[in-house]
CSV table of C-alpha atoms and ligand atoms in Angstrom, one decimal:
chain,number,residue,atom,x,y,z
A,1,UNK,CA,40.6,126.7,201.2
A,2,UNK,CA,37.7,127.9,199.6
A,3,UNK,CA,37.8,131.5,197.8
A,4,UNK,CA,35.3,133.0,199.3
A,5,UNK,CA,37.0,132.6,202.8
A,6,UNK,CA,40.4,133.3,201.0
A,7,UNK,CA,39.1,136.9,200.4
A,8,UNK,CA,38.6,137.5,203.7
A,9,UNK,CA,41.8,137.5,206.0
A,10,UNK,CA,40.6,136.8,209.7
A,11,UNK,CA,42.7,139.1,211.9
A,12,UNK,CA,43.9,136.0,213.9
A,13,UNK,CA,45.8,134.6,211.3
A,14,UNK,CA,45.0,130.6,212.2
A,15,UNK,CA,48.0,129.6,210.0
A,16,UNK,CA,50.2,131.2,212.9
A,17,UNK,CA,51.0,130.3,216.3
A,18,UNK,CA,49.0,132.4,218.6
A,19,UNK,CA,52.7,134.1,219.9
A,20,UNK,CA,53.1,135.3,216.2
A,21,UNK,CA,49.6,136.4,216.9
A,22,UNK,CA,50.3,138.3,220.1
A,23,UNK,CA,53.4,140.1,218.8
A,24,UNK,CA,52.9,141.0,214.8
A,25,UNK,CA,48.7,140.8,214.7
A,26,UNK,CA,45.5,141.8,214.1
A,27,UNK,CA,45.8,140.8,210.3
A,28,UNK,CA,43.7,141.6,207.5
A,29,UNK,CA,41.1,144.4,207.4
A,30,UNK,CA,41.9,145.0,211.1
A,31,UNK,CA,45.5,145.5,210.5
A,32,UNK,CA,44.6,148.3,207.8
A,33,UNK,CA,42.2,150.1,210.7
A,34,UNK,CA,44.9,150.3,212.9
A,35,UNK,CA,47.9,151.7,210.1
A,36,UNK,CA,45.4,154.2,209.5
A,37,UNK,CA,46.2,155.6,213.0
A,38,UNK,CA,42.6,157.1,213.4
A,39,UNK,CA,41.1,157.7,216.4
A,40,UNK,CA,37.7,156.0,216.2
A,41,UNK,CA,35.3,158.6,216.0
A,42,UNK,CA,31.3,158.5,216.6
A,43,UNK,CA,28.9,160.6,215.3
A,44,UNK,CA,26.1,159.1,217.1
A,45,UNK,CA,24.9,159.4,220.8
A,46,UNK,CA,24.5,156.0,222.5
A,47,UNK,CA,21.6,154.9,222.4
A,48,UNK,CA,22.5,151.6,223.8
A,49,UNK,CA,24.2,150.0,226.5
A,50,UNK,CA,26.1,147.1,228.0
A,51,UNK,CA,26.0,146.2,232.2
A,52,UNK,CA,24.9,150.4,233.0
A,53,UNK,CA,27.6,151.2,230.8
A,54,UNK,CA,25.6,153.6,227.3
A,55,UNK,CA,27.3,152.5,224.3
A,56,UNK,CA,26.5,153.2,220.3
A,57,UNK,CA,25.3,149.5,219.7
A,58,UNK,CA,25.5,147.2,222.4
A,59,UNK,CA,27.8,145.1,220.0
A,60,UNK,CA,30.9,143.1,219.7
A,61,UNK,CA,33.4,140.5,220.4
A,62,UNK,CA,33.5,138.4,222.9
A,63,UNK,CA,36.6,137.0,225.2
A,64,UNK,CA,39.0,135.5,222.8
A,65,UNK,CA,40.4,136.7,219.3
A,66,UNK,CA,41.2,139.8,220.3
A,67,UNK,CA,44.9,138.8,222.0
A,68,UNK,CA,46.0,142.3,223.3
A,69,UNK,CA,45.5,146.4,222.6
A,70,UNK,CA,46.2,146.7,219.0
A,71,UNK,CA,43.4,143.9,218.1
A,72,UNK,CA,40.8,145.6,220.6
A,73,UNK,CA,41.8,149.0,219.2
A,74,UNK,CA,41.3,147.9,215.9
A,75,UNK,CA,37.9,146.0,216.5
A,76,UNK,CA,36.7,149.6,218.1
A,77,UNK,CA,38.1,151.5,214.6
A,78,UNK,CA,35.6,148.0,212.7
A,79,UNK,CA,32.9,150.1,214.5
A,80,UNK,CA,32.6,147.0,217.5
A,81,UNK,CA,31.6,149.0,220.1
A,82,UNK,CA,32.0,146.5,222.6
A,83,UNK,CA,36.0,144.9,222.9
A,84,UNK,CA,36.4,141.9,225.0
A,85,UNK,CA,39.9,142.2,226.2
A,86,UNK,CA,40.6,137.8,225.9
A,87,UNK,CA,40.6,136.4,228.9
A,88,UNK,CA,43.9,137.4,231.7
A,89,UNK,CA,44.7,135.3,234.4
A,90,UNK,CA,46.9,136.3,237.9
A,91,UNK,CA,49.9,134.9,236.3
A,92,UNK,CA,51.9,133.9,232.8
A,93,UNK,CA,50.2,130.8,231.4
A,94,UNK,CA,51.3,129.5,228.2
A,95,UNK,CA,49.2,128.4,224.7
A,96,UNK,CA,48.5,125.0,224.1
A,97,UNK,CA,50.5,123.8,221.0
A,98,UNK,CA,49.4,124.6,217.9
A,99,UNK,CA,47.5,124.2,216.0
A,100,UNK,CA,45.0,126.3,217.4
A,101,UNK,CA,42.1,126.2,215.3
A,102,UNK,CA,40.5,124.0,213.0
A,103,UNK,CA,37.7,124.0,210.3
A,104,UNK,CA,35.1,121.9,211.4
A,105,UNK,CA,32.4,119.8,209.2
A,106,UNK,CA,29.4,119.1,211.1
A,107,UNK,CA,26.6,115.7,209.3
A,108,UNK,CA,23.6,117.5,209.6
A,109,UNK,CA,22.5,119.5,206.3
A,110,UNK,CA,22.1,123.1,208.0
A,111,UNK,CA,25.8,122.2,209.5
A,112,UNK,CA,24.4,122.6,213.6
A,113,UNK,CA,25.7,120.9,216.2
A,114,UNK,CA,22.9,120.4,218.8
A,115,UNK,CA,23.9,119.9,222.4
A,116,UNK,CA,23.8,116.0,223.5
A,117,UNK,CA,23.9,114.6,220.2
A,118,UNK,CA,25.6,111.2,219.7
A,119,UNK,CA,27.8,112.7,216.5
A,120,UNK,CA,30.2,114.9,219.3
A,121,UNK,CA,30.7,112.3,220.7
A,122,UNK,CA,31.7,110.2,217.9
A,123,UNK,CA,33.3,112.5,216.1
A,124,UNK,CA,32.8,116.0,213.9
A,125,UNK,CA,34.9,115.7,211.4
A,126,UNK,CA,38.4,119.4,211.5
A,127,UNK,CA,40.8,120.3,209.1
A,128,UNK,CA,41.8,122.9,207.1
A,129,UNK,CA,38.9,123.6,204.6
A,130,UNK,CA,37.3,126.4,205.9
A,131,UNK,CA,34.1,127.6,204.8
A,132,UNK,CA,30.9,129.0,205.1
A,133,UNK,CA,29.0,129.6,207.4
A,134,UNK,CA,32.2,129.3,209.3
A,135,UNK,CA,32.3,126.7,211.9
A,136,UNK,CA,35.9,125.6,213.8
A,137,UNK,CA,37.0,124.9,216.9
A,138,UNK,CA,39.6,125.6,219.0
A,139,UNK,CA,42.1,124.8,221.3
A,140,UNK,CA,44.5,127.7,223.5
A,141,UNK,CA,44.1,126.4,226.7
A,142,UNK,CA,43.4,130.2,227.8
A,143,UNK,CA,47.1,130.9,227.8
A,144,UNK,CA,48.0,134.9,229.6
A,145,UNK,CA,50.9,136.9,230.1
A,146,UNK,CA,52.1,138.1,232.9
A,147,UNK,CA,50.0,140.6,234.8
A,148,UNK,CA,52.9,143.4,234.7
A,149,UNK,CA,52.6,143.1,230.9
A,150,UNK,CA,48.8,142.8,230.6
A,151,UNK,CA,47.9,145.2,233.1
A,152,UNK,CA,49.4,147.9,231.4
A,153,UNK,CA,47.8,147.2,227.8
A,154,UNK,CA,44.7,146.6,229.2
A,155,UNK,CA,44.9,150.5,230.2
A,156,UNK,CA,45.9,151.0,227.2
A,157,UNK,CA,43.0,149.1,225.3
A,158,UNK,CA,40.3,150.7,227.3
A,159,UNK,CA,41.5,154.5,226.9
A,160,UNK,CA,41.3,153.7,222.6
A,161,UNK,CA,37.2,153.2,223.1
A,162,UNK,CA,35.9,155.8,221.1
A,163,UNK,CA,32.6,157.7,222.0
A,164,UNK,CA,30.0,155.0,222.6
A,165,UNK,CA,32.4,152.1,222.8
A,166,UNK,CA,33.4,150.0,225.8
A,167,UNK,CA,36.4,147.8,226.7
A,168,UNK,CA,35.3,144.7,228.0
A,169,UNK,CA,38.3,142.7,230.2
A,170,UNK,CA,38.2,139.4,230.3
A,171,UNK,CA,39.2,137.2,233.9
A,172,UNK,CA,39.5,134.2,235.2
A,173,UNK,CA,40.7,132.1,238.3
A,174,UNK,CA,43.9,129.6,237.8
A,175,UNK,CA,43.6,125.9,239.4
A,176,UNK,CA,47.4,124.8,239.8
A,177,UNK,CA,47.8,121.8,241.5
A,178,UNK,CA,47.9,121.3,245.0
A,179,UNK,CA,45.8,124.5,245.3
A,180,UNK,CA,43.1,124.5,248.0
A,181,UNK,CA,39.6,125.5,247.0
A,182,UNK,CA,39.9,128.8,249.7
A,183,UNK,CA,43.6,129.3,247.1
A,184,UNK,CA,41.6,129.1,244.0
A,185,UNK,CA,38.7,131.6,245.5
A,186,UNK,CA,41.2,134.1,246.1
A,187,UNK,CA,42.9,133.6,242.7
A,188,UNK,CA,39.7,135.0,241.1
A,189,UNK,CA,39.8,137.8,243.9
A,190,UNK,CA,43.1,138.7,243.3
A,191,UNK,CA,42.8,138.5,238.9
A,192,UNK,CA,39.6,140.6,239.5
A,193,UNK,CA,41.4,143.3,241.9
A,194,UNK,CA,44.7,143.8,239.5
A,195,UNK,CA,42.0,144.0,236.5
A,196,UNK,CA,40.4,146.7,238.3
A,197,UNK,CA,43.2,148.8,238.8
A,198,UNK,CA,43.7,149.3,235.1
A,199,UNK,CA,39.9,151.4,235.2
A,200,UNK,CA,38.1,148.4,234.0
A,201,UNK,CA,34.1,150.0,234.0
A,202,UNK,CA,32.6,146.2,234.2
A,203,UNK,CA,34.2,142.9,234.3
A,204,UNK,CA,33.6,138.8,232.5
A,205,UNK,CA,34.4,136.1,234.2
A,206,UNK,CA,34.9,133.0,232.5
A,207,UNK,CA,33.5,129.9,233.9
A,208,UNK,CA,33.2,128.4,231.1
A,209,UNK,CA,36.3,126.5,229.9
A,210,UNK,CA,37.8,123.5,230.9
A,211,UNK,CA,39.9,125.0,234.3
A,212,UNK,CA,38.7,122.6,236.8
A,213,UNK,CA,40.6,119.5,235.0
A,214,UNK,CA,40.1,117.7,232.0
A,215,UNK,CA,36.8,118.9,230.4
A,216,UNK,CA,35.3,119.6,233.4
A,217,UNK,CA,33.8,123.2,233.9
A,218,UNK,CA,33.4,125.8,236.5
A,219,UNK,CA,29.8,126.9,235.6
A,220,UNK,CA,28.9,122.9,236.1
A,221,UNK,CA,29.6,123.9,239.8
A,222,UNK,CA,26.8,126.8,240.5
A,223,UNK,CA,27.4,127.1,244.1
A,224,UNK,CA,31.3,127.4,243.8
A,225,UNK,CA,30.4,130.3,241.1
A,226,UNK,CA,28.4,131.6,244.2
A,227,UNK,CA,31.1,131.6,246.6
A,228,UNK,CA,33.9,132.8,243.8
A,229,UNK,CA,31.3,135.6,242.8
A,230,UNK,CA,31.0,136.8,245.9
A,231,UNK,CA,35.4,137.2,247.0
A,232,UNK,CA,34.9,139.0,243.6
A,233,UNK,CA,32.6,141.6,244.6
A,234,UNK,CA,34.2,142.1,247.6
A,235,UNK,CA,37.4,142.8,245.7
A,236,UNK,CA,35.4,145.0,242.7
A,237,UNK,CA,32.9,146.6,244.7
A,238,UNK,CA,30.4,148.4,242.4
A,239,UNK,CA,32.1,147.8,239.3
A,240,UNK,CA,29.2,145.2,237.0
A,241,UNK,CA,30.0,141.5,237.0
A,242,UNK,CA,29.1,139.5,234.2
A,243,UNK,CA,29.5,135.1,234.6
A,244,UNK,CA,30.8,133.8,231.0
A,245,UNK,CA,28.9,130.4,231.0
A,246,UNK,CA,29.3,127.5,228.7
A,247,UNK,CA,24.9,125.7,227.5
A,248,UNK,CA,23.9,123.8,230.5
A,249,UNK,CA,21.7,121.4,229.5
A,250,UNK,CA,19.4,121.3,233.0
A,251,UNK,CA,16.7,124.4,233.5
A,252,UNK,CA,17.5,123.8,237.7
A,253,UNK,CA,21.3,123.9,237.5
A,254,UNK,CA,20.6,127.5,235.7
A,255,UNK,CA,18.6,128.6,238.0
A,256,UNK,CA,20.8,127.5,240.7
A,257,UNK,CA,23.3,129.8,239.2
A,258,UNK,CA,21.1,132.7,238.8
A,259,UNK,CA,20.0,132.1,242.5
A,260,UNK,CA,23.1,131.8,243.8
A,261,UNK,CA,25.0,134.8,242.0
A,262,UNK,CA,22.1,137.5,241.1
A,263,UNK,CA,20.3,136.3,244.1
A,264,UNK,CA,23.1,137.7,246.4
A,265,UNK,CA,23.3,140.5,244.7
A,266,UNK,CA,27.0,140.0,243.4
A,267,UNK,CA,26.5,139.5,239.7
A,268,UNK,CA,24.8,141.6,237.1
A,269,UNK,CA,24.7,139.5,233.7
A,270,UNK,CA,25.7,135.9,232.0
A,271,UNK,CA,27.6,135.7,228.7
A,272,UNK,CA,26.4,133.0,226.9
A,273,UNK,CA,27.5,130.1,225.0
A,274,UNK,CA,31.2,129.2,224.9
A,275,UNK,CA,32.2,126.7,222.9
A,276,UNK,CA,30.6,123.1,222.7
A,277,UNK,CA,33.1,120.3,223.4
A,278,UNK,CA,33.4,117.3,220.6
A,279,UNK,CA,35.4,114.6,219.7
A,280,UNK,CA,37.4,115.5,216.9
A,281,UNK,CA,39.1,113.6,213.8
A,282,UNK,CA,40.2,113.9,210.1
A,283,UNK,CA,39.2,112.2,207.6
A,284,UNK,CA,40.4,108.6,208.6
A,285,UNK,CA,38.8,108.7,212.1
A,286,UNK,CA,41.9,109.6,214.1
A,287,UNK,CA,42.3,112.2,216.6
A,288,UNK,CA,42.5,115.8,214.5
A,289,UNK,CA,44.7,117.7,216.9
A,290,UNK,CA,47.6,116.3,218.0
A,291,UNK,CA,49.0,115.5,221.8
A,292,UNK,CA,47.7,113.9,224.9
A,293,UNK,CA,44.1,114.9,226.1
A,294,UNK,CA,43.0,117.2,223.2
A,295,UNK,CA,41.0,114.3,221.8
A,296,UNK,CA,37.8,116.6,222.2
A,297,UNK,CA,38.6,120.6,221.6
A,298,UNK,CA,35.4,122.9,221.8
A,299,UNK,CA,33.4,124.0,218.2
A,300,UNK,CA,32.0,127.3,217.7
A,301,UNK,CA,30.9,129.4,214.8
A,302,UNK,CA,27.8,129.1,212.7
A,303,UNK,CA,27.1,125.1,214.3
A,304,UNK,CA,26.5,126.5,218.0
A,305,UNK,CA,23.8,128.8,217.0
A,306,UNK,CA,20.7,127.1,217.9
A,307,UNK,CA,22.7,126.1,221.3
A,308,UNK,CA,23.2,129.4,221.8
A,309,UNK,CA,19.8,130.9,220.8
A,310,UNK,CA,18.9,128.3,223.2
A,311,UNK,CA,20.4,129.0,226.7
A,312,UNK,CA,19.5,132.7,225.7
A,313,UNK,CA,16.0,132.1,225.8
A,314,UNK,CA,15.8,130.2,228.8
A,315,UNK,CA,17.9,132.2,230.8
A,316,UNK,CA,15.7,135.2,229.7
A,317,UNK,CA,12.7,132.1,231.2
A,318,UNK,CA,14.8,132.2,234.2
A,319,UNK,CA,14.6,136.0,234.1
A,320,UNK,CA,10.7,136.6,233.4
A,321,UNK,CA,9.9,133.5,236.2
A,322,UNK,CA,12.5,134.8,239.0
A,323,UNK,CA,11.8,138.4,238.8
A,324,UNK,CA,15.2,138.9,239.7
A,325,UNK,CA,17.0,141.3,237.4
A,326,UNK,CA,20.3,140.6,235.4
A,327,UNK,CA,21.5,141.2,231.8
A,328,UNK,CA,22.0,138.7,229.3
A,329,UNK,CA,24.7,139.0,226.4
A,330,UNK,CA,24.1,136.3,223.8
A,331,UNK,CA,27.2,134.4,221.8
A,332,UNK,CA,27.7,131.7,220.0
A,333,UNK,CA,27.4,131.3,216.2
A,334,UNK,CA,25.9,135.2,214.9
A,335,UNK,CA,27.9,135.3,211.4
A,336,UNK,CA,25.0,137.4,209.9
A,337,UNK,CA,22.8,140.3,210.8
A,338,UNK,CA,20.1,137.8,211.2
A,339,UNK,CA,21.3,135.6,213.6
A,340,UNK,CA,22.1,139.3,215.8
A,341,UNK,CA,18.2,139.6,215.5
A,342,UNK,CA,17.5,136.4,216.3
A,343,UNK,CA,19.4,136.5,219.7
A,344,UNK,CA,17.6,139.8,220.1
A,345,UNK,CA,14.0,138.7,219.8
A,346,UNK,CA,15.5,136.0,222.5
A,347,UNK,CA,16.1,137.9,224.9
A,348,UNK,CA,19.4,139.2,224.4
A,349,UNK,CA,20.4,142.5,225.6
A,350,UNK,CA,23.7,142.8,223.9
A,351,UNK,CA,25.3,139.9,221.0
A,352,UNK,CA,28.8,139.1,220.4
A,353,UNK,CA,30.8,137.1,217.9
A,354,UNK,CA,33.8,135.8,218.1
A,355,UNK,CA,34.5,133.6,214.8
A,356,UNK,CA,31.7,135.3,212.3
A,357,UNK,CA,33.9,138.4,213.1
A,358,UNK,CA,36.6,136.3,212.6
A,359,UNK,CA,36.0,136.3,209.4
A,360,UNK,CA,34.1,139.1,208.2
A,361,UNK,CA,35.5,142.1,209.9
A,362,UNK,CA,32.6,144.2,208.7
A,363,UNK,CA,30.0,142.1,210.8
A,364,UNK,CA,29.4,145.3,212.9
A,365,UNK,CA,29.5,148.0,210.1
A,366,UNK,CA,27.0,145.1,208.5
A,367,UNK,CA,24.7,144.6,211.7
A,368,UNK,CA,24.1,149.0,212.0
A,369,UNK,CA,23.1,149.0,208.4
A,370,UNK,CA,20.9,146.5,208.7
A,371,UNK,CA,19.0,148.2,211.9
B,401,LIG,C1,40.1,132.4,219.0
B,401,LIG,C2,39.2,132.2,219.7
B,401,LIG,C3,39.5,132.4,221.3
B,401,LIG,C4,39.0,132.0,222.6
B,401,LIG,N1,39.3,132.5,223.8
B,401,LIG,C5,38.5,132.5,224.5
B,401,LIG,C6,38.9,133.2,226.0
B,401,LIG,O1,39.6,133.0,226.2
B,401,LIG,N2,38.0,132.8,227.0
B,401,LIG,C7,36.5,132.8,226.5
B,401,LIG,O2,35.4,132.8,227.9
B,401,LIG,N3,36.1,132.4,225.6
B,401,LIG,C8,37.2,131.8,224.8
B,401,LIG,N4,36.4,131.6,223.4
B,401,LIG,C9,35.0,131.8,222.6
B,401,LIG,C10,34.3,132.8,222.7
B,401,LIG,O3,34.0,133.8,223.4
B,401,LIG,C11,32.9,132.4,222.0
B,401,LIG,O4,31.9,131.7,223.5
B,401,LIG,C12,32.8,131.2,221.8
B,401,LIG,O5,33.4,130.8,220.3
B,401,LIG,C13,31.7,130.8,221.0
B,401,LIG,O6,30.7,132.5,219.8
B,401,LIG,P1,31.6,132.6,218.4
B,401,LIG,O7,30.1,130.7,218.0
B,401,LIG,O8,30.8,133.7,217.9
B,401,LIG,O9,32.6,131.8,218.2
B,401,LIG,C14,37.3,131.9,222.4
B,401,LIG,C15,37.0,132.0,220.7
B,401,LIG,C16,37.4,131.8,219.1
B,401,LIG,C17,36.9,131.7,218.3
């Protein structure tokens, strides 16, 4: 592990299991912020907004590394004005086996991974050598606590937001064996209702993880997302709904996604991108993550910055062309203030960083200082 990385202990400890992180985290500067036990105070007048809710700066952490209210509260105290509560489900759901995170090392000189590149199928080197600019792979399987546990905790998380800060709940539907499509749609609506009961002001529905089977993403079926969004909207009424999307290469498919959701008045924004799927190999070319069905895993961090920016600009172009109004939350490879600025230029209304924030607890403060 390089010296540089060792000095900045990630608030989610990749050397511990998900369960240990859930029980004992956050770590590093986030843990210190919690121990200080101070309120998140802000002298700022909210100048920005997220889905119509005023916030100091529409920058924060997307669904994933903030496992519970201790993590989200620490994020608020570290100046991240948007803290997304890791995607919850209608039922308890186990985590993939440890390890869940590895460092990845794309071949290109600038460390980027382009969607469609042969390297994604040939194999990307993955190990425990974390370097800057940071790129990792994460393989969790979207674990969730039972609603009896996450509902009261999400309530606490919402209450801990300081002035000009917003807790953003993430949720998704669960596909279980023998379920009909109608039951699958209904599970999304049920989960959205459970989230709304916690007092959520906004919510993000995840359609970007392989919940449709091995490497099959819900967001690749825009018409089904449209039907699900309608069922969710019937349940949550006026609460603004954002849909989390993976990288969608085809403009026609992306436009169909917008029309079947925003066009029908059910969705107010998109958060994009999630990880880019790659075959991960060790130095000997063998499967890097142990276990069946884990030959491929999602890459995030610096490597996917270009892909995230591309999705955001293409969504912004569709917004312009269609005359439909929706918010764009830019995610993917934001590790410096310059990356934040690039997303804003590409048309993002708000920006979030998962990997970058994990390895740099001061990222929000650095971005604020750069403005
Ligand atoms: C540790 C970790 C866990 C994640 N879990 C989720 C999740 O539960 N739901 C989700 O929609 N995205 C999840 N993501 C994806 C992030 O929200 C984000 O879309 C992706 O990491 C790209 O952003 P980044 O390059 O800033 O990391 C996770 C990411 C990380 C690093």
